Each structure stands twice: as C-alpha cells, then as structure tokens.
Amino acid sequence: MQKIPLNNAKPGMVLARDIFRGDSPIGIPVCGKGTELTEPLIARFANMDITTLYVAGHPVWEEGGQSIDDFMRELDNRFSKTLQEPLNVMLHNIYKTHLIKSMGGESDRKSE
Amino acid sequence: MTENRNDLKKIIMDTKTLPTLPSVIYKLNSLSENDKSSIQEMARIVSSDQVISARVLRLANSPSYGFYRVSTISNAMILLGVNVVKSLALSSSIFAIMEKDIVGLWEHSLAVGAAANIIARKLGLPECEEIATAGLLHDIGKVIISIKCNNAEKDILQLVRDRQIYTMEAEREIIDTDHAEVGGWLSKCWFLPDKLSEPIAFHHDVAESKNHRIKTAVVHIADILISASGFSDSGERFVPPMQKIAWETLKLNEQLLADIIDEVEDKLIEVKNFSLEIMGN
Ligand SMILES: [Fe+2]
Ligand SMILES: [Fe+2]
C-alpha cells in the first residue's frame, strides 16, 4: 500500500483504502477500497477536493528514490547484530517477505 | 565523567527541575487516590485547561488508539479510561517540550503505541488502551535524559555511533543507568499504576516484570517490530534481540506474527501522516 497525491493517480491503480468526502474518516464514503481507478473517477475526486489516496502495491517511484535493493540492504544491516538469535532470524525473514510483497514483488498482484 | 547514578536519580526525581508541568497535573495526582467519584471531577479539571485538553484529545485521536473521533474529555475518560487520560495529560506535556527537537523519538513512540495496540487486539488481551499507552510512553526515560542531562545525551549518541552498540549499553556506560530505569523512576514520581510503570521499566528485560508481564511483553515486541521496520530514527541502529520469554508469554507463532506485521506496516503510514500533521503546526 502506498499513499500518493491525487495528481500521481493513474487509471489502472487500485484503491487500498476507502475514500471519504473531505478526506476525513467521518465524511461520507465516496469510493470503496478495491476499486480500480479510471480517468473519470480521478476527475471526480479532484472535484471533491480529495488530495491524497492509498493505492495497492507501490506503483509510484520518486526520482532518485530508494530501490528495493536499498531497502533490503538497510533491513539486513538493522538485523546484522542479531542473526545468531533464532527469533530474530525468523523476524528478519518475515520482514524480507513483507518488503518484497509491498514493493509489488512477484507474489503480490493476485492477493491485493 | 558525569554524576553517579544516585545523583542522577535525585536530579531526575526532582520534579521542581522538570520543565514545569502544568498545575492540572498536580491536581490530577492529588485526586487519583479516591476513585469513582473523582472521574467527573477529573474530566472537569482537564477540560478547564484548554492547552492540556487539546493535547490529550490530540493523542486520544492518534493512531495509537483505534477510535475514529474522541471529541470531549469525558468521552476520552469513558473510551480510554481514567489512567490513560491522566498519563496522556502528563506525557503530552513532556512531549510538548521536546516535539520539535526529537521528532524521531516522538514518531518512534507513536509507532510503538500503535503496534502495541495491534498486538494486544490480535491476541484478544484485555486493557488494550493501557497497553497502547504503555507503548506510547515506553521510552519516556530517553526524553527525560535528554531534558535533564543534555550533555550526557550527546555522549550517549556519539558512543552508539562510534562503537555500534545499543543505546542501553551506551547509557549504562555514560550515566550508570538507562532510559528504562529512568522511565521507571519517573512513573513512580508520577504515581502511574504498575500496569504502565512495569512495561516502561522493563521493556528491555521482560523477565523482570513480575505483575504485568503480558503487557511488558507486548511493549517489548512492539518496540522490536518498529525498529525492525526501520521506521523513523529513534537513535537505535540495530534491532535488539527478541526475548524468548516475551515470545512464550504471549504464545506467539510465526503466522500470527506475520499477520501482526502486515497490519503494523499499514498502520505506520497513518502514524507518519499523523506526526507530519502535528509537526506542521
Ligand atoms: Fe527503549
Ligand atoms: Fe523504544
């Protein structure tokens, strides 16, 4: 899941969270999660002053932003002191899997 | 090189040199003895101070708690409980002093509060709000060390960087105590109940927690998850070892932990936004 500004939204992206009028969780829901974005839908959000939304996976990459390899290297580094601890080895693996999944890695698409 | 442990304890426990806590806090502490009847009185006292009640409500609406909107102090008292509101009044006053300087620690605390709440709910534990609050407050000792011993804090951070060690180890070397112990002293000084002070004092040594080991174990694991995810910069560069006793106390298993982590990672986006919103104004 990634939070993106509305002007980065593209048709084909899938909402990961409900959208509420006025960007507020107590506003009236206007579009449910799981909905695939289309041009008219994006235009409608713009008219309703929606500024940000949550989409599935990690579809937007910033110029010069970190790649999955960078994230993986940092993760390994954080765990480098405790890789002789069985519980931390397990934890490390769970985070690796999560990272690959959240960056839109192989296993992702179907499940989200 | 600095004061020894006892001197430091005196300095830390001396509430007069703590950055002035609003008088509301002292009134609340004096009320805490007599129970039920004082709830309304407490709500009235907190509501009468606009700055405090705004801070309490802001934290009550943070991602550490699962409620969509808590709009009044009496509401917060009902939804979160008296203890939680009282500790929010205290901690928000402490955090208010630091906010701009130590964004990293503030974000780390919010994240651990949110993670502790998720773990507690997933495990179906009672008193999720207290557990979330303990998570929010777990590193309060670091805030106090930073306020009271600014020079020592710099040395600690330097040592952590130079020798690639854990904050606890550096703290013991430089100030002969550590932020968990300091947090424990502080909770005593503030008359926080054991169910909050134990997780604060023992989140790095779960076995020491005798009466509230489950809550302590939740905070311990929440803290580790947040450092594992690399969220924000709390000054800790390495994931500490997850203690077996915490794992066993909560009867966790790999699948359950993976589910918890999925949920925590989603929540962290919210925590980040919440913190940005607050820092922005
Ligand atoms: Fe800590
Ligand atoms: Fe921590």
Tab-separated table of C-alpha atoms and ligand atoms in Angstrom:
chain	number	residue	atom	x	y	z
A	1	MET	CA	0.000	0.000	0.000
A	2	GLN	CA	1.262	3.454	-0.857
A	3	LYS	CA	-0.084	6.913	-0.108
A	4	ILE	CA	0.079	9.089	-3.201
A	5	PRO	CA	-1.034	12.617	-4.091
A	6	LEU	CA	-4.042	12.645	-6.388
A	7	ASN	CA	-2.049	14.110	-9.272
A	8	ASN	CA	0.079	10.955	-9.343
A	9	ALA	CA	-3.010	8.764	-9.638
A	10	LYS	CA	-3.277	6.838	-12.917
A	11	PRO	CA	-6.033	4.699	-14.391
A	12	GLY	CA	-5.475	1.048	-13.505
A	13	MET	CA	-4.257	1.684	-9.963
A	14	VAL	CA	-6.356	0.015	-7.285
A	15	LEU	CA	-7.606	1.781	-4.137
A	16	ALA	CA	-6.185	0.226	-0.965
A	17	ARG	CA	-8.466	2.247	1.320
A	18	ASP	CA	-11.914	3.755	1.203
A	19	ILE	CA	-12.116	7.373	0.129
A	20	PHE	CA	-14.199	9.792	2.172
A	21	ARG	CA	-15.618	13.153	1.254
A	22	GLY	CA	-13.430	15.966	2.588
A	23	ASP	CA	-10.549	13.469	3.157
A	24	SER	CA	-11.984	12.816	6.619
A	25	PRO	CA	-12.817	9.428	8.097
A	26	ILE	CA	-16.080	10.874	9.403
A	27	GLY	CA	-17.009	12.221	5.969
A	28	ILE	CA	-19.370	10.372	3.656
A	29	PRO	CA	-17.626	7.434	1.937
A	30	VAL	CA	-17.437	8.072	-1.792
A	31	CYS	CA	-15.475	5.143	-3.116
A	32	GLY	CA	-14.583	1.758	-1.653
A	33	LYS	CA	-11.217	0.040	-1.495
A	34	GLY	CA	-10.553	-2.441	-4.268
A	35	THR	CA	-11.929	-0.042	-6.877
A	36	GLU	CA	-9.800	0.306	-9.999
A	37	LEU	CA	-9.149	3.940	-10.905
A	38	THR	CA	-10.336	5.421	-14.219
A	39	GLU	CA	-9.877	8.887	-15.719
A	40	PRO	CA	-13.465	9.996	-14.922
A	41	LEU	CA	-13.131	8.705	-11.351
A	42	ILE	CA	-9.876	10.615	-10.825
A	43	ALA	CA	-11.519	13.768	-12.216
A	44	ARG	CA	-14.412	13.287	-9.821
A	45	PHE	CA	-12.043	13.013	-6.842
A	46	ALA	CA	-10.376	16.252	-7.948
A	47	ASN	CA	-13.773	17.976	-7.959
A	48	MET	CA	-14.398	16.758	-4.423
A	49	ASP	CA	-11.099	18.236	-3.194
A	50	ILE	CA	-9.601	14.839	-2.438
A	51	THR	CA	-5.850	15.428	-2.331
A	52	THR	CA	-4.339	12.065	-1.441
A	53	LEU	CA	-5.273	8.426	-1.703
A	54	TYR	CA	-3.963	4.997	-0.803
A	55	VAL	CA	-3.297	2.562	-3.617
A	56	ALA	CA	-2.300	-1.088	-3.667
A	57	GLY	CA	1.334	-2.097	-4.085
A	58	HIS	CA	3.988	0.533	-4.670
A	59	PRO	CA	3.214	1.946	-8.121
A	60	VAL	CA	4.851	5.392	-7.832
A	61	TRP	CA	8.635	5.749	-7.749
A	62	GLU	CA	10.230	9.066	-6.987
A	63	GLU	CA	13.163	10.344	-8.994
A	64	GLY	CA	16.251	9.242	-7.078
A	65	GLY	CA	14.080	7.355	-4.579
A	66	GLN	CA	15.282	4.166	-2.934
A	67	SER	CA	15.059	0.888	-4.775
A	68	ILE	CA	14.054	-2.435	-3.293
A	69	ASP	CA	17.751	-3.346	-3.108
A	70	ASP	CA	18.450	-0.266	-0.989
A	71	PHE	CA	15.636	-1.169	1.389
A	72	MET	CA	16.837	-4.764	1.562
A	73	ARG	CA	20.387	-3.668	2.352
A	74	GLU	CA	19.144	-1.421	5.173
A	75	LEU	CA	16.992	-4.220	6.548
A	76	ASP	CA	19.946	-6.637	6.554
A	77	ASN	CA	22.037	-4.006	8.256
A	78	ARG	CA	19.500	-3.470	11.038
A	79	PHE	CA	19.492	-7.201	11.718
A	80	SER	CA	23.250	-7.651	11.400
A	81	LYS	CA	23.814	-7.765	15.169
A	82	THR	CA	21.231	-10.444	15.946
A	83	LEU	CA	21.413	-13.049	13.194
A	84	GLN	CA	22.574	-15.678	15.652
A	85	GLU	CA	19.249	-15.341	17.522
A	86	PRO	CA	16.647	-17.790	16.136
A	87	LEU	CA	13.688	-15.483	16.849
A	88	ASN	CA	15.367	-12.578	15.089
A	89	VAL	CA	16.229	-14.760	12.099
A	90	MET	CA	12.549	-15.574	11.793
A	91	LEU	CA	11.630	-11.914	12.187
A	92	HIS	CA	14.152	-10.953	9.541
A	93	ASN	CA	12.583	-13.399	7.097
A	94	ILE	CA	9.066	-12.121	7.754
A	95	TYR	CA	10.223	-8.560	7.053
A	96	LYS	CA	12.036	-9.638	3.883
A	97	THR	CA	8.879	-11.288	2.587
A	98	HIS	CA	6.817	-8.278	3.545
A	99	LEU	CA	9.211	-5.899	1.814
A	100	ILE	CA	9.120	-7.864	-1.444
A	101	LYS	CA	5.338	-8.039	-1.290
A	102	SER	CA	4.822	-4.353	-0.511
A	103	MET	CA	7.164	-3.255	-3.273
A	104	GLY	CA	4.977	-5.068	-5.770
A	105	GLY	CA	7.239	-8.128	-5.957
A	106	GLU	CA	6.318	-11.370	-7.674
A	107	SER	CA	3.881	-12.859	-5.232
A	108	ASP	CA	1.833	-9.706	-4.771
A	109	ARG	CA	-0.579	-8.852	-7.578
A	110	LYS	CA	-3.211	-11.560	-7.107
A	111	SER	CA	-3.605	-11.157	-3.372
A	112	GLU	CA	-4.192	-7.418	-3.282
B	1	MET	CA	32.682	11.594	33.757
B	2	THR	CA	29.233	12.713	34.884
B	3	GLU	CA	27.222	12.426	38.040
B	4	ASN	CA	26.919	8.966	39.504
B	5	ARG	CA	23.702	7.043	39.444
B	6	ASN	CA	22.357	8.283	42.775
B	7	ASP	CA	22.979	11.925	41.998
B	8	LEU	CA	21.334	11.436	38.681
B	9	LYS	CA	18.373	9.758	40.279
B	10	LYS	CA	17.989	12.768	42.550
B	11	ILE	CA	18.173	15.162	39.646
B	12	ILE	CA	15.654	13.191	37.680
B	13	MET	CA	13.246	12.640	40.517
B	14	ASP	CA	13.317	16.294	41.477
B	15	THR	CA	10.085	17.377	39.906
B	16	LYS	CA	10.861	21.023	40.560
B	17	THR	CA	13.570	20.956	37.937
B	18	LEU	CA	11.399	19.127	35.476
B	19	PRO	CA	10.231	21.532	32.834
B	20	THR	CA	7.212	22.940	34.541
B	21	LEU	CA	4.305	20.605	34.433
B	22	PRO	CA	1.011	22.411	34.337
B	23	SER	CA	-0.745	22.644	37.673
B	24	VAL	CA	-3.526	20.471	36.279
B	25	ILE	CA	-1.173	17.513	36.556
B	26	TYR	CA	-0.672	18.073	40.275
B	27	LYS	CA	-4.395	18.373	40.822
B	28	LEU	CA	-4.920	15.117	38.950
B	29	ASN	CA	-2.318	13.333	41.049
B	30	SER	CA	-3.928	14.515	44.243
B	31	LEU	CA	-7.255	13.142	43.059
B	32	SER	CA	-6.033	9.747	41.939
B	33	GLU	CA	-6.473	8.225	45.407
B	34	ASN	CA	-10.231	8.474	45.607
B	35	ASP	CA	-11.720	6.594	42.692
B	36	LYS	CA	-15.114	6.564	41.001
B	37	SER	CA	-16.488	9.835	42.320
B	38	SER	CA	-13.426	11.654	41.070
B	39	ILE	CA	-13.871	10.706	37.416
B	40	GLN	CA	-16.228	13.584	36.753
B	41	GLU	CA	-14.048	15.876	38.776
B	42	MET	CA	-11.026	14.807	36.732
B	43	ALA	CA	-12.861	15.394	33.478
B	44	ARG	CA	-13.775	18.831	34.732
B	45	ILE	CA	-10.203	19.686	35.739
B	46	VAL	CA	-8.698	18.514	32.461
B	47	SER	CA	-11.358	20.272	30.411
B	48	SER	CA	-10.748	23.505	32.294
B	49	ASP	CA	-7.232	23.712	30.850
B	50	GLN	CA	-7.553	24.284	27.144
B	51	VAL	CA	-3.960	23.539	26.257
B	52	ILE	CA	-3.933	20.256	28.149
B	53	SER	CA	-7.290	19.112	26.907
B	54	ALA	CA	-6.324	19.897	23.323
B	55	ARG	CA	-3.157	17.829	23.751
B	56	VAL	CA	-4.992	14.961	25.395
B	57	LEU	CA	-7.605	14.874	22.661
B	58	ARG	CA	-4.939	15.034	20.002
B	59	LEU	CA	-3.212	11.972	21.437
B	60	ALA	CA	-6.526	10.230	22.057
B	61	ASN	CA	-7.158	10.576	18.316
B	62	SER	CA	-3.689	9.357	17.372
B	63	PRO	CA	-3.207	6.055	15.560
B	64	SER	CA	-2.167	4.504	18.885
B	65	TYR	CA	-5.833	4.159	19.746
B	66	GLY	CA	-8.419	2.696	17.469
B	67	PHE	CA	-11.158	5.281	17.800
B	68	TYR	CA	-12.273	7.446	14.932
B	69	ARG	CA	-13.147	10.555	16.878
B	70	VAL	CA	-12.797	11.351	20.532
B	71	SER	CA	-14.152	14.870	20.796
B	72	THR	CA	-14.509	15.562	24.501
B	73	ILE	CA	-12.523	14.800	27.625
B	74	SER	CA	-15.408	12.933	29.251
B	75	ASN	CA	-15.617	10.858	26.109
B	76	ALA	CA	-11.921	10.104	26.365
B	77	MET	CA	-12.368	9.156	30.030
B	78	ILE	CA	-15.037	6.652	29.062
B	79	LEU	CA	-13.341	5.245	25.953
B	80	LEU	CA	-9.763	5.203	27.209
B	81	GLY	CA	-10.130	5.103	30.979
B	82	VAL	CA	-9.029	7.489	33.682
B	83	ASN	CA	-5.485	6.141	33.919
B	84	VAL	CA	-4.902	6.588	30.245
B	85	VAL	CA	-6.224	10.140	30.197
B	86	LYS	CA	-4.110	11.005	33.191
B	87	SER	CA	-0.954	9.621	31.626
B	88	LEU	CA	-1.776	11.341	28.344
B	89	ALA	CA	-2.034	14.640	30.178
B	90	LEU	CA	1.391	14.001	31.694
B	91	SER	CA	3.147	12.625	28.671
B	92	SER	CA	1.786	15.186	26.256
B	93	SER	CA	3.169	17.903	28.495
B	94	ILE	CA	6.563	16.223	28.474
B	95	PHE	CA	6.484	15.569	24.764
B	96	ALA	CA	5.355	19.127	24.085
B	97	ILE	CA	8.691	20.393	25.348
B	98	MET	CA	10.576	18.095	23.039
B	99	GLU	CA	8.414	17.832	19.978
B	100	LYS	CA	10.489	19.850	17.571
B	101	ASP	CA	13.888	18.621	18.740
B	102	ILE	CA	13.345	14.944	18.786
B	103	VAL	CA	10.895	14.175	16.054
B	104	GLY	CA	12.474	10.755	15.660
B	105	LEU	CA	11.753	9.682	19.217
B	106	TRP	CA	8.251	11.109	19.076
B	107	GLU	CA	7.448	9.172	15.911
B	108	HIS	CA	9.028	6.047	17.367
B	109	SER	CA	6.826	6.370	20.479
B	110	LEU	CA	3.651	6.857	18.464
B	111	ALA	CA	4.543	3.879	16.309
B	112	VAL	CA	5.247	1.613	19.282
B	113	GLY	CA	1.931	2.702	20.831
B	114	ALA	CA	0.117	1.802	17.631
B	115	ALA	CA	1.945	-1.516	17.285
B	116	ALA	CA	1.267	-2.431	20.920
B	117	ASN	CA	-2.413	-1.767	20.333
B	118	ILE	CA	-2.473	-4.008	17.256
B	119	ILE	CA	-0.672	-6.849	19.059
B	120	ALA	CA	-2.976	-6.585	22.092
B	121	ARG	CA	-6.085	-6.681	19.898
B	122	LYS	CA	-4.835	-9.547	17.744
B	123	LEU	CA	-4.182	-11.565	20.909
B	124	GLY	CA	-7.541	-10.602	22.394
B	125	LEU	CA	-5.935	-9.134	25.509
B	126	PRO	CA	-7.867	-7.022	27.995
B	127	GLU	CA	-6.989	-3.338	28.554
B	128	CYS	CA	-5.716	-2.631	25.044
B	129	GLU	CA	-5.805	1.117	25.726
B	130	GLU	CA	-3.494	0.803	28.708
B	131	ILE	CA	-1.134	-1.341	26.663
B	132	ALA	CA	-1.157	1.228	23.857
B	133	THR	CA	-0.404	3.936	26.415
B	134	ALA	CA	2.474	1.947	27.864
B	135	GLY	CA	3.790	1.675	24.294
B	136	LEU	CA	3.433	5.393	23.761
B	137	LEU	CA	5.339	6.081	26.985
B	138	HIS	CA	7.882	3.250	26.906
B	139	ASP	CA	10.900	5.433	26.050
B	140	ILE	CA	9.864	8.426	28.150
B	141	GLY	CA	13.120	7.888	30.074
B	142	LYS	CA	15.004	8.958	26.937
B	143	VAL	CA	13.062	12.199	26.844
B	144	ILE	CA	13.914	12.896	30.467
B	145	ILE	CA	17.591	12.072	29.947
B	146	SER	CA	17.593	14.462	27.057
B	147	ILE	CA	15.932	17.241	29.089
B	148	LYS	CA	17.899	16.746	32.282
B	149	CYS	CA	21.305	15.675	31.008
B	150	ASN	CA	21.704	17.231	27.627
B	151	ASN	CA	25.478	16.730	27.538
B	152	ALA	CA	25.254	13.113	28.587
B	153	GLU	CA	22.731	12.563	25.834
B	154	LYS	CA	25.176	13.815	23.226
B	155	ASP	CA	27.891	11.493	24.567
B	156	ILE	CA	25.471	8.578	24.508
B	157	LEU	CA	24.513	9.157	20.890
B	158	GLN	CA	28.177	9.524	19.973
B	159	LEU	CA	29.096	6.278	21.687
B	160	VAL	CA	26.247	4.433	19.983
B	161	ARG	CA	27.547	5.667	16.646
B	162	ASP	CA	31.249	5.065	17.282
B	163	ARG	CA	31.030	1.620	18.792
B	164	GLN	CA	27.866	0.416	17.046
B	165	ILE	CA	26.259	-0.615	20.310
B	166	TYR	CA	22.725	-0.456	21.684
B	167	THR	CA	21.516	2.738	23.364
B	168	MET	CA	21.093	0.878	26.682
B	169	GLU	CA	24.762	-0.138	26.701
B	170	ALA	CA	25.929	3.392	25.979
B	171	GLU	CA	23.608	4.836	28.621
B	172	ARG	CA	24.941	2.477	31.284
B	173	GLU	CA	28.482	3.403	30.406
B	174	ILE	CA	27.907	7.149	30.488
B	175	ILE	CA	25.237	7.741	33.116
B	176	ASP	CA	25.387	4.469	35.035
B	177	THR	CA	21.703	3.830	34.467
B	178	ASP	CA	19.479	3.503	31.399
B	179	HIS	CA	16.321	5.018	29.966
B	180	ALA	CA	14.176	2.086	31.089
B	181	GLU	CA	15.223	2.526	34.713
B	182	VAL	CA	14.810	6.291	34.454
B	183	GLY	CA	11.347	5.743	32.994
B	184	GLY	CA	10.584	3.518	35.972
B	185	TRP	CA	11.672	6.213	38.446
B	186	LEU	CA	9.628	8.732	36.619
B	187	SER	CA	6.482	6.615	36.650
B	188	LYS	CA	6.869	6.279	40.408
B	189	CYS	CA	7.188	10.043	40.724
B	190	TRP	CA	4.040	10.477	38.664
B	191	PHE	CA	2.102	7.795	40.551
B	192	LEU	CA	1.455	5.829	37.388
B	193	PRO	CA	-0.089	2.417	38.057
B	194	ASP	CA	2.093	-0.717	37.822
B	195	LYS	CA	0.439	-1.770	34.613
B	196	LEU	CA	2.044	1.266	32.983
B	197	SER	CA	5.252	1.518	35.000
B	198	GLU	CA	6.276	-2.140	34.563
B	199	PRO	CA	6.216	-2.103	30.768
B	200	ILE	CA	8.096	1.217	30.839
B	201	ALA	CA	10.746	-0.002	33.277
B	202	PHE	CA	11.198	-3.498	31.839
B	203	HIS	CA	10.595	-3.233	28.108
B	204	HIS	CA	14.215	-4.294	27.550
B	205	ASP	CA	14.146	-7.022	30.215
B	206	VAL	CA	10.771	-8.719	30.247
B	207	ALA	CA	11.740	-11.307	32.888
B	208	GLU	CA	11.987	-8.530	35.487
B	209	SER	CA	8.310	-7.731	35.088
B	210	LYS	CA	6.509	-9.641	37.817
B	211	ASN	CA	2.909	-8.400	37.918
B	212	HIS	CA	2.252	-7.277	34.345
B	213	ARG	CA	4.491	-9.478	32.259
B	214	ILE	CA	1.971	-9.809	29.431
B	215	LYS	CA	1.734	-6.055	28.963
B	216	THR	CA	5.506	-5.734	29.224
B	217	ALA	CA	5.978	-8.479	26.634
B	218	VAL	CA	3.625	-6.702	24.216
B	219	VAL	CA	5.555	-3.442	24.528
B	220	HIS	CA	8.886	-5.287	24.158
B	221	ILE	CA	7.739	-6.916	20.922
B	222	ALA	CA	6.102	-3.733	19.609
B	223	ASP	CA	9.386	-1.884	20.162
B	224	ILE	CA	11.307	-4.555	18.266
B	225	LEU	CA	8.879	-4.567	15.352
B	226	ILE	CA	9.211	-0.818	14.970
B	227	SER	CA	12.992	-0.928	14.994
B	228	ALA	CA	12.915	-3.876	12.585
B	229	SER	CA	10.790	-1.904	10.156
B	230	GLY	CA	13.286	0.970	10.251
B	231	PHE	CA	10.529	3.432	10.954
B	232	SER	CA	11.827	6.829	11.947
B	233	ASP	CA	15.105	7.448	13.746
B	234	SER	CA	14.898	6.721	17.456
B	235	GLY	CA	18.680	6.648	17.841
B	236	GLU	CA	18.717	2.825	17.778
B	237	ARG	CA	20.566	1.475	14.758
B	238	PHE	CA	20.144	-2.248	15.318
B	239	VAL	CA	17.181	-4.468	16.047
B	240	PRO	CA	17.547	-5.732	19.629
B	241	PRO	CA	17.149	-9.473	20.251
B	242	MET	CA	13.526	-10.534	20.719
B	243	GLN	CA	13.414	-12.145	24.144
B	244	LYS	CA	12.243	-15.738	24.264
B	245	ILE	CA	10.316	-15.067	27.455
B	246	ALA	CA	8.220	-12.409	25.664
B	247	TRP	CA	7.516	-14.763	22.788
B	248	GLU	CA	6.456	-17.523	25.185
B	249	THR	CA	4.439	-15.265	27.475
B	250	LEU	CA	2.295	-14.181	24.514
B	251	LYS	CA	2.206	-17.684	22.958
B	252	LEU	CA	3.063	-16.202	19.583
B	253	ASN	CA	3.708	-18.171	16.430
B	254	GLU	CA	5.244	-17.296	13.089
B	255	GLN	CA	1.988	-16.910	11.151
B	256	LEU	CA	0.417	-14.749	13.835
B	257	LEU	CA	3.493	-12.551	13.926
B	258	ALA	CA	3.467	-12.201	10.128
B	259	ASP	CA	-0.198	-11.102	10.265
B	260	ILE	CA	0.601	-8.605	13.007
B	261	ILE	CA	3.500	-7.206	10.990
B	262	ASP	CA	1.281	-6.740	7.913
B	263	GLU	CA	-1.157	-4.747	9.995
B	264	VAL	CA	1.530	-2.726	11.761
B	265	GLU	CA	3.212	-1.801	8.470
B	266	ASP	CA	-0.094	-0.490	7.096
B	267	LYS	CA	-0.657	1.490	10.264
B	268	LEU	CA	2.769	3.111	10.048
B	269	ILE	CA	1.680	5.133	7.026
B	270	GLU	CA	-1.031	6.623	9.213
B	271	VAL	CA	1.398	7.263	12.064
B	272	LYS	CA	3.728	9.106	9.698
B	273	ASN	CA	0.879	11.294	8.439
B	274	PHE	CA	-0.337	11.987	11.949
B	275	SER	CA	3.111	13.085	13.031
B	276	LEU	CA	3.631	15.251	9.950
B	277	GLU	CA	0.299	16.941	10.581
B	278	ILE	CA	1.297	17.752	14.141
B	279	MET	CA	4.819	18.884	13.328
B	280	GLY	CA	3.438	21.110	10.611
B	281	ASN	CA	1.682	23.405	13.033
C	1	FE	FE	13.676	1.534	24.972
C	2	FE	FE	11.847	2.113	22.011
